[in-house]
Amino acid sequence: PSAEPQPPTLRILTYNIHHGEGEDGVFDYERLAGVINSTNPDLVALQEVDRATGRSSGVDQAAVLGELTGMNHYFAQAMPYSGGGYGEAVLSRFPIDEAWTVNLTCEPGQEPRAVAAIRVRPLGDAGPQLVFAGTHLCHQAADTRLQQAREINEAFPKVHDRVILAGDMNC
């Protein structure tokens, strides 16, 4: 083995949780957290996340999954839905220094999409910041996906931060 120190690594997970409902029709957040925990991720991009919707009995899914995984969380609403919100979320083992939502273009009749973005310092307060962003691009039209990708590139300039983008790209 080399005596030289190894560079730090990050374990990234992207997970479409289908609004928390399993293929068996059951909303089981401990099961979802078990899948997440089994990969021991540092950063997680979640797609199809409900927050206080009737469909998911008013549960703030990002907060519950954050608690069950011991991770910090941020929810980005892509659209209002069933008395609450529906969109993306990110989980982080690291403290979140800043969080924001980028809404993406969609055509009439297409489901609205967004990006959940956070700024973290994986190496601690003295280390460099990085932006972790999670998204779910349009499943209905390749032209819309391309436009959304352009918007993401514009929203996260390369000159400021290291950026990691993860998600369900639908292509």
mmCIF file of C-alpha atoms in Angstrom, residues 8-112:
data_model
loop_
_atom_site.group_PDB
_atom_site.id
_atom_site.type_symbol
_atom_site.label_atom_id
_atom_site.label_comp_id
_atom_site.label_asym_id
_atom_site.label_seq_id
_atom_site.Cartn_x
_atom_site.Cartn_y
_atom_site.Cartn_z
ATOM 1 C CA PRO A 8 -10.990 12.494 -0.088
ATOM 2 C CA THR A 9 -13.946 10.791 -1.732
ATOM 3 C CA LEU A 10 -17.669 11.451 -1.816
ATOM 4 C CA ARG A 11 -20.379 8.841 -2.153
ATOM 5 C CA ILE A 12 -23.335 10.183 -4.152
ATOM 6 C CA LEU A 13 -26.771 8.572 -4.479
ATOM 7 C CA THR A 14 -29.677 9.561 -6.678
ATOM 8 C CA TYR A 15 -33.028 7.964 -5.865
ATOM 9 C CA ASN A 16 -36.474 8.443 -7.402
ATOM 10 C CA ILE A 17 -38.735 7.658 -4.438
ATOM 11 C CA HIS A 18 -42.035 7.779 -6.417
ATOM 12 C CA HIS A 19 -43.659 10.120 -3.848
ATOM 13 C CA GLY A 20 -42.762 7.647 -1.106
ATOM 14 C CA GLU A 21 -45.011 4.863 -2.347
ATOM 15 C CA GLY A 22 -43.465 1.457 -2.979
ATOM 16 C CA GLU A 23 -44.470 -0.900 -5.781
ATOM 17 C CA ASP A 24 -46.608 -2.637 -3.166
ATOM 18 C CA GLY A 25 -48.638 0.569 -2.653
ATOM 19 C CA VAL A 26 -47.232 1.104 0.862
ATOM 20 C CA PHE A 27 -45.717 4.371 2.117
ATOM 21 C CA ASP A 28 -42.806 3.014 4.152
ATOM 22 C CA TYR A 29 -40.241 5.673 5.034
ATOM 23 C CA GLU A 30 -38.115 3.310 7.095
ATOM 24 C CA ARG A 31 -37.798 1.075 4.028
ATOM 25 C CA LEU A 32 -36.747 4.069 1.904
ATOM 26 C CA ALA A 33 -34.256 5.163 4.571
ATOM 27 C CA GLY A 34 -32.908 1.617 4.700
ATOM 28 C CA VAL A 35 -32.141 1.726 0.988
ATOM 29 C CA ILE A 36 -30.406 5.078 1.419
ATOM 30 C CA ASN A 37 -28.463 4.000 4.512
ATOM 31 C CA SER A 38 -27.358 0.751 2.846
ATOM 32 C CA THR A 39 -25.254 2.756 0.372
ATOM 33 C CA ASN A 40 -23.687 4.990 3.073
ATOM 34 C CA PRO A 41 -23.945 8.143 0.921
ATOM 35 C CA ASP A 42 -22.561 11.566 1.718
ATOM 36 C CA LEU A 43 -25.008 13.371 -0.579
ATOM 37 C CA VAL A 44 -28.368 12.192 -1.926
ATOM 38 C CA ALA A 45 -30.566 13.602 -4.699
ATOM 39 C CA LEU A 46 -34.205 12.549 -4.272
ATOM 40 C CA GLN A 47 -36.837 12.857 -6.985
ATOM 41 C CA GLU A 48 -40.644 12.743 -6.778
ATOM 42 C CA VAL A 49 -40.793 13.973 -3.198
ATOM 43 C CA ASP A 50 -44.035 15.082 -1.489
ATOM 44 C CA ARG A 51 -44.276 17.720 1.194
ATOM 45 C CA ALA A 52 -47.528 17.943 3.129
ATOM 46 C CA THR A 53 -49.671 16.530 0.306
ATOM 47 C CA GLY A 54 -52.933 14.685 0.756
ATOM 48 C CA ARG A 55 -51.498 11.808 -1.245
ATOM 49 C CA SER A 56 -48.799 11.208 1.392
ATOM 50 C CA SER A 57 -50.982 12.003 4.442
ATOM 51 C CA GLY A 58 -49.347 15.395 5.041
ATOM 52 C CA VAL A 59 -45.840 13.979 5.578
ATOM 53 C CA ASP A 60 -42.805 16.173 4.884
ATOM 54 C CA GLN A 61 -40.905 13.340 3.206
ATOM 55 C CA ALA A 62 -37.553 15.151 2.978
ATOM 56 C CA ALA A 63 -37.647 15.923 6.705
ATOM 57 C CA VAL A 64 -38.644 12.366 7.645
ATOM 58 C CA LEU A 65 -35.953 10.820 5.445
ATOM 59 C CA GLY A 66 -33.433 13.306 6.806
ATOM 60 C CA GLU A 67 -34.286 12.258 10.339
ATOM 61 C CA LEU A 68 -34.234 8.525 9.568
ATOM 62 C CA THR A 69 -30.865 8.765 7.810
ATOM 63 C CA GLY A 70 -29.290 11.276 10.191
ATOM 64 C CA MET A 71 -28.767 13.680 7.301
ATOM 65 C CA ASN A 72 -29.552 17.346 6.710
ATOM 66 C CA HIS A 73 -32.261 17.972 4.141
ATOM 67 C CA TYR A 74 -33.607 20.560 1.720
ATOM 68 C CA PHE A 75 -36.846 20.379 -0.297
ATOM 69 C CA ALA A 76 -37.375 22.260 -3.581
ATOM 70 C CA GLN A 77 -40.976 22.534 -4.704
ATOM 71 C CA ALA A 78 -41.469 22.089 -8.438
ATOM 72 C CA MET A 79 -45.252 22.505 -8.204
ATOM 73 C CA PRO A 80 -48.122 22.712 -5.760
ATOM 74 C CA TYR A 81 -49.888 19.390 -5.427
ATOM 75 C CA SER A 82 -52.779 17.992 -3.382
ATOM 76 C CA GLY A 83 -52.685 20.664 -0.662
ATOM 77 C CA GLY A 84 -48.878 20.684 -0.419
ATOM 78 C CA GLY A 85 -45.856 20.557 -2.692
ATOM 79 C CA TYR A 86 -44.153 18.102 -4.998
ATOM 80 C CA GLY A 87 -40.590 18.236 -6.244
ATOM 81 C CA GLU A 88 -37.000 17.367 -5.450
ATOM 82 C CA ALA A 89 -34.984 17.082 -2.262
ATOM 83 C CA VAL A 90 -31.377 16.655 -1.277
ATOM 84 C CA LEU A 91 -29.860 15.048 1.804
ATOM 85 C CA SER A 92 -26.383 15.829 3.113
ATOM 86 C CA ARG A 93 -24.104 14.365 5.788
ATOM 87 C CA PHE A 94 -22.508 17.809 5.908
ATOM 88 C CA PRO A 95 -24.037 20.993 7.306
ATOM 89 C CA ILE A 96 -25.848 22.967 4.620
ATOM 90 C CA ASP A 97 -24.350 26.461 4.284
ATOM 91 C CA GLU A 98 -26.934 27.646 1.751
ATOM 92 C CA ALA A 99 -29.909 26.159 -0.095
ATOM 93 C CA TRP A 100 -31.984 27.331 -3.025
ATOM 94 C CA THR A 101 -34.399 26.242 -5.737
ATOM 95 C CA VAL A 102 -34.026 26.748 -9.475
ATOM 96 C CA ASN A 103 -37.320 26.426 -11.349
ATOM 97 C CA LEU A 104 -36.972 25.000 -14.850
ATOM 98 C CA THR A 105 -38.907 25.781 -18.002
ATOM 99 C CA CYS A 106 -41.741 23.543 -19.083
ATOM 100 C CA GLU A 107 -44.280 23.762 -21.872
ATOM 101 C CA PRO A 108 -48.040 23.889 -21.253
ATOM 102 C CA GLY A 109 -49.275 20.438 -20.276
ATOM 103 C CA GLN A 110 -45.859 19.324 -19.017
ATOM 104 C CA GLU A 111 -45.099 18.674 -15.364
ATOM 105 C CA PRO A 112 -43.129 21.533 -13.777
#
